PDB file of C-alpha atoms in Angstrom:
ATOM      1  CA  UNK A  74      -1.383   6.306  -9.295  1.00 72.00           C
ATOM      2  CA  UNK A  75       1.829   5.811  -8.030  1.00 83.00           C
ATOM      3  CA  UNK A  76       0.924   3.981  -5.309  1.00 82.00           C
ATOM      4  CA  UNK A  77      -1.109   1.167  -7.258  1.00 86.00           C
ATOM      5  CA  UNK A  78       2.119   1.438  -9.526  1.00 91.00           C
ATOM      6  CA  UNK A  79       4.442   0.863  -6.192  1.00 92.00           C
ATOM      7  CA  UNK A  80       1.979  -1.642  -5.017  1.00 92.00           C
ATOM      8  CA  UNK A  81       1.879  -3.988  -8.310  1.00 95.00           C
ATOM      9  CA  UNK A  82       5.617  -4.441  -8.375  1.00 96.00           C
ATOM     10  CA  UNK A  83       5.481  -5.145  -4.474  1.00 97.00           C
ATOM     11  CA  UNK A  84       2.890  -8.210  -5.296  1.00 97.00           C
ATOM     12  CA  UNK A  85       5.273  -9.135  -8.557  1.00 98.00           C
ATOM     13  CA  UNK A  86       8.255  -9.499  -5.705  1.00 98.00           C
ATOM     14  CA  UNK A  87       6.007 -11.193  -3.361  1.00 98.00           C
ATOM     15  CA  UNK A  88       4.772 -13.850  -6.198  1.00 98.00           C
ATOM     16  CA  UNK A  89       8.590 -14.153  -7.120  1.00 98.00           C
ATOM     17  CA  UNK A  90       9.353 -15.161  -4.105  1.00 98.00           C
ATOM     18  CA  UNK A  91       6.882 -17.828  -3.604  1.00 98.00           C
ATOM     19  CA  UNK A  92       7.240 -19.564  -6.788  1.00 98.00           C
ATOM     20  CA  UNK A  93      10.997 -19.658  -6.581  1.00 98.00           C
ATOM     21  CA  UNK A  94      10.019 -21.488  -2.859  1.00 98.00           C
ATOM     22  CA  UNK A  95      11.474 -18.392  -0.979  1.00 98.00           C
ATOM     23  CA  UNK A  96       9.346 -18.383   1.973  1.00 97.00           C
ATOM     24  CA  UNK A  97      11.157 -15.885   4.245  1.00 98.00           C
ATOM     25  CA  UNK A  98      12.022 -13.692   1.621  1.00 98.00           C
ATOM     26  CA  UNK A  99       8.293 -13.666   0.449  1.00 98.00           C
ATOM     27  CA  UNK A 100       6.772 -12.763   4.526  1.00 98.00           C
ATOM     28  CA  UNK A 101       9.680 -10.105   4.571  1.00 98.00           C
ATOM     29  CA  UNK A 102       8.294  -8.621   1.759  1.00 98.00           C
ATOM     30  CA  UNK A 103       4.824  -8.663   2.702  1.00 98.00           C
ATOM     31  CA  UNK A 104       5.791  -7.488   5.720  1.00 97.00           C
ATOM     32  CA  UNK A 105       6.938  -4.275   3.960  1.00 97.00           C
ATOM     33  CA  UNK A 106       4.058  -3.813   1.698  1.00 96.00           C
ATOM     34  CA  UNK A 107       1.493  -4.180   4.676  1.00 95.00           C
ATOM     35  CA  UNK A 108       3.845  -1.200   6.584  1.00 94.00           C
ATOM     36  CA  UNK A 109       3.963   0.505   3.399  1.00 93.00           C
ATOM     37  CA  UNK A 110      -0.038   0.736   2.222  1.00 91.00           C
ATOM     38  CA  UNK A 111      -0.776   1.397   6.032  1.00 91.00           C
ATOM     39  CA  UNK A 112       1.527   3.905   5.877  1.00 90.00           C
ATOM     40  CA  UNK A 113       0.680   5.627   2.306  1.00 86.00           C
ATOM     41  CA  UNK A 114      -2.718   5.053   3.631  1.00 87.00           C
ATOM     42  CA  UNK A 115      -2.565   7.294   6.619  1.00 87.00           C
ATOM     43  CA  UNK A 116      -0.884   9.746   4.442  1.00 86.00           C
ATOM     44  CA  UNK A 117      -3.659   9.790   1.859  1.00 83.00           C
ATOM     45  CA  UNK A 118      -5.677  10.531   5.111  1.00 83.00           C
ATOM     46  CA  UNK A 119      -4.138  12.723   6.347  1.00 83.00           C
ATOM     47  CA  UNK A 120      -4.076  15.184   3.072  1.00 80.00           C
ATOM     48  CA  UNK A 121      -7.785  14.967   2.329  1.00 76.00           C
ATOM     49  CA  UNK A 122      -8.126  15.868   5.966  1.00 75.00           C
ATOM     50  CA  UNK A 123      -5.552  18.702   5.491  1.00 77.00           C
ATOM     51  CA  UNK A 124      -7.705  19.882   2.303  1.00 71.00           C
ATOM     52  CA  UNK A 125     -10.904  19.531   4.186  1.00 64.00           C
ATOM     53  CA  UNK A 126     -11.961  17.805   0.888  1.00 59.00           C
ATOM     54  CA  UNK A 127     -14.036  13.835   0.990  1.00 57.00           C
ATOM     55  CA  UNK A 128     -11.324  11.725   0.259  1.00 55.00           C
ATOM     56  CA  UNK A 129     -12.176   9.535  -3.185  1.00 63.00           C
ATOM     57  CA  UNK A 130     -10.639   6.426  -2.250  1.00 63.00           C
ATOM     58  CA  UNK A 131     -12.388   3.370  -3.049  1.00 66.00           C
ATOM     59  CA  UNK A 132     -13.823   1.832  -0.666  1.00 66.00           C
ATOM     60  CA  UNK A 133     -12.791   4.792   2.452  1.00 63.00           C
ATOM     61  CA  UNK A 134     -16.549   4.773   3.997  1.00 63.00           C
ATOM     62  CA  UNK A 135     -16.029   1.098   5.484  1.00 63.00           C
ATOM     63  CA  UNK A 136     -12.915   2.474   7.218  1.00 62.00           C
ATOM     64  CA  UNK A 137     -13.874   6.038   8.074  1.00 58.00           C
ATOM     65  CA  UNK A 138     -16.569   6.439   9.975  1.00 50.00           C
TER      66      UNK A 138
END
């Protein structure tokens, strides 16, 4: 949850940015949310595969083989 939560706010900023007309601010921050969900991503991974347990995120079967 607190990565949807984390996530939301990062669009917010991202939208911000782009109506304001902020276009470098708005690809640095995009930038950063790609890095982070990649990153939270692997780590969501990586403790499912830790717990030996099917990991329940949406959507993980078109990613993981």
């Amino acid at each position: 949850l607190h990565f949807m939560r984390q996530a939301h706010a990062e669009h917010k900023d991202i939208f911000d940015a782009l109506v304001k007309g902020e276009s470098a601010r708005a690809e640095a921050l995009a930038r950063e949310h790609v890095y982070k969900s990649r990153e939270n991503l692997r780590v969501l991974l990586d403790r499912a595969m830790t717990r030996r347990k099917a990991p329940t995120l949406p959507g993980l079967k078109l990613i993981v083989g």
